[in-house]
Amino acid sequence: MANEITCDSFCPVSKALVFISKKWSIEIIRDMFFGKKRFKEFKEGKPNLSNKVLSDCLKNLENNGIIHKKIINSAPISTEYYLTERGKSLNKVIYELAVFALEDCNDDEYKEESTRIKIKQDFRETLQIDDQ
């Protein structure tokens, strides 16, 4: 069939996952949408994230055109990271992942419907998701 979707190396989902499937990538992209820009900010709340892994992840995201690095000061060196237009286009992916996790969530902190609604709204606003 000409319109048959296959799950082989030509699948667009597989190709997209190459860019964001490395451990911590989605979390770093999410953090950037929520205003984090600096190396130490990405490490906050992630005790298992080593400097080497974070550095490698940022390099990978940069090499794949998801983020770009900007040198703020040269002495001492200060760097900030920003989402590219390509990276910003992941806003709907991040939002849908959040909604997916909240839909049938059994965690005590998300049991209240009002809490789930508030979190969805926060993500919708931060990620600039249209209600259309």
CSV table of C-alpha atoms in Angstrom, one decimal:
chain,number,residue,atom,x,y,z
A,1,MET,CA,0.0,0.0,0.0
A,2,ALA,CA,1.3,3.4,-0.9
A,3,ASN,CA,-0.2,5.1,2.3
A,4,GLU,CA,0.9,2.4,4.7
A,5,ILE,CA,2.8,3.7,7.7
A,6,THR,CA,5.8,1.6,8.6
A,7,CYS,CA,7.8,1.5,11.8
A,8,ASP,CA,11.2,1.1,10.2
A,9,SER,CA,14.1,3.5,9.8
A,10,PHE,CA,12.0,5.7,7.5
A,11,CYS,CA,9.3,6.3,10.2
A,12,PRO,CA,9.1,10.1,11.0
A,13,VAL,CA,8.5,9.3,14.7
A,14,SER,CA,11.7,7.2,14.8
A,15,LYS,CA,13.6,10.0,13.1
A,16,ALA,CA,12.2,12.6,15.6
A,17,LEU,CA,13.1,10.5,18.6
A,18,VAL,CA,16.8,10.5,17.5
A,19,PHE,CA,16.8,14.2,18.4
A,20,ILE,CA,15.1,14.0,21.8
A,21,SER,CA,15.4,10.4,23.1
A,22,LYS,CA,18.7,10.7,25.0
A,23,LYS,CA,18.3,10.7,28.7
A,24,TRP,CA,17.5,14.1,30.2
A,25,SER,CA,16.8,15.8,26.8
A,26,ILE,CA,13.1,16.2,27.2
A,27,GLU,CA,13.6,17.5,30.8
A,28,ILE,CA,16.1,20.1,29.6
A,29,ILE,CA,13.9,21.2,26.8
A,30,ARG,CA,11.0,21.5,29.2
A,31,ASP,CA,13.2,23.5,31.7
A,32,MET,CA,14.1,25.9,28.9
A,33,PHE,CA,10.5,26.6,28.1
A,34,PHE,CA,10.1,27.3,31.8
A,35,GLY,CA,13.0,29.9,31.8
A,36,LYS,CA,16.1,27.9,32.7
A,37,LYS,CA,19.2,29.0,30.6
A,38,ARG,CA,22.3,28.1,32.6
A,39,PHE,CA,24.1,24.9,33.2
A,40,LYS,CA,23.6,25.0,37.0
A,41,GLU,CA,19.9,25.7,36.6
A,42,PHE,CA,19.4,22.5,34.5
A,43,LYS,CA,21.0,20.5,37.4
A,44,GLU,CA,18.5,21.9,40.0
A,45,GLY,CA,16.3,19.1,41.2
A,46,LYS,CA,18.1,16.4,39.3
A,47,PRO,CA,20.6,14.9,41.7
A,48,ASN,CA,21.4,12.0,39.3
A,49,LEU,CA,22.4,14.3,36.5
A,50,SER,CA,26.2,14.4,36.3
A,51,ASN,CA,28.1,17.3,34.8
A,52,LYS,CA,29.4,15.1,32.0
A,53,VAL,CA,26.0,13.8,31.0
A,54,LEU,CA,24.5,17.3,31.1
A,55,SER,CA,27.3,18.6,29.0
A,56,ASP,CA,26.9,15.8,26.5
A,57,CYS,CA,23.2,16.3,26.4
A,58,LEU,CA,23.5,20.0,25.7
A,59,LYS,CA,26.0,19.4,23.0
A,60,ASN,CA,23.7,16.8,21.4
A,61,LEU,CA,20.8,19.2,21.5
A,62,GLU,CA,22.9,21.9,20.0
A,63,ASN,CA,24.3,19.7,17.3
A,64,ASN,CA,20.7,18.7,16.3
A,65,GLY,CA,19.6,22.3,16.1
A,66,ILE,CA,17.2,22.2,19.1
A,67,ILE,CA,19.2,24.7,21.2
A,68,HIS,CA,21.9,27.3,20.7
A,69,LYS,CA,24.6,28.3,23.1
A,70,LYS,CA,25.5,31.9,23.7
A,71,ILE,CA,28.6,33.1,25.5
A,72,ILE,CA,27.6,35.9,27.9
A,73,ASN,CA,31.0,36.6,29.5
A,74,SER,CA,34.4,35.4,28.5
A,75,ALA,CA,36.2,35.9,31.9
A,76,PRO,CA,35.0,34.1,33.8
A,77,ILE,CA,33.2,32.2,31.0
A,78,SER,CA,29.4,32.4,31.3
A,79,THR,CA,27.1,30.6,29.0
A,80,GLU,CA,23.4,30.5,28.4
A,81,TYR,CA,21.3,28.2,26.3
A,82,TYR,CA,18.3,29.1,24.2
A,83,LEU,CA,15.7,27.1,22.2
A,84,THR,CA,16.0,27.5,18.5
A,85,GLU,CA,12.8,27.8,16.4
A,86,ARG,CA,13.1,24.1,15.8
A,87,GLY,CA,13.4,23.6,19.6
A,88,LYS,CA,10.4,25.8,20.2
A,89,SER,CA,8.3,23.7,17.8
A,90,LEU,CA,8.5,20.9,20.5
A,91,ASN,CA,6.1,22.9,22.7
A,92,LYS,CA,3.1,20.7,21.6
A,93,VAL,CA,5.1,17.5,22.3
A,94,ILE,CA,6.0,18.7,25.8
A,95,TYR,CA,2.4,19.7,26.5
A,96,GLU,CA,0.9,16.4,25.2
A,97,LEU,CA,3.4,14.5,27.4
A,98,ALA,CA,2.3,16.4,30.4
A,99,VAL,CA,-1.4,15.9,29.6
A,100,PHE,CA,-0.8,12.2,29.0
A,101,ALA,CA,0.9,11.8,32.4
A,102,LEU,CA,-1.8,13.7,34.2
A,103,GLU,CA,-4.8,11.9,32.6
A,104,ASP,CA,-4.8,8.7,34.6
A,105,CYS,CA,-2.3,9.8,37.2
A,106,ASN,CA,-2.5,8.0,40.5
A,107,ASP,CA,0.1,10.0,42.3
A,108,ASP,CA,-1.2,11.6,45.4
A,109,GLU,CA,0.1,15.1,44.5
A,110,TYR,CA,-2.0,15.0,41.3
A,111,LYS,CA,-5.1,13.3,42.6
A,112,GLU,CA,-7.2,16.4,42.8
A,113,GLU,CA,-8.8,17.4,39.5
A,114,SER,CA,-8.2,21.1,40.3
A,115,THR,CA,-4.5,20.4,40.6
A,116,ARG,CA,-4.4,18.6,37.3
A,117,ILE,CA,-6.4,21.4,35.6
A,118,LYS,CA,-4.0,24.0,37.1
A,119,ILE,CA,-0.9,22.1,35.9
A,120,LYS,CA,-2.4,21.8,32.4
A,121,GLN,CA,-3.1,25.5,32.3
A,122,ASP,CA,0.4,26.4,33.5
A,123,PHE,CA,1.9,24.2,30.8
A,124,ARG,CA,-0.6,25.6,28.2
A,125,GLU,CA,0.4,29.2,29.0
A,126,THR,CA,4.1,28.6,29.3
A,127,LEU,CA,4.3,26.6,26.1
A,128,GLN,CA,2.0,29.0,24.3
A,129,ILE,CA,-0.4,26.3,23.2
A,130,ASP,CA,-3.5,27.6,21.4
A,131,ASP,CA,-6.8,26.2,22.5
A,132,GLN,CA,-7.8,25.6,18.9
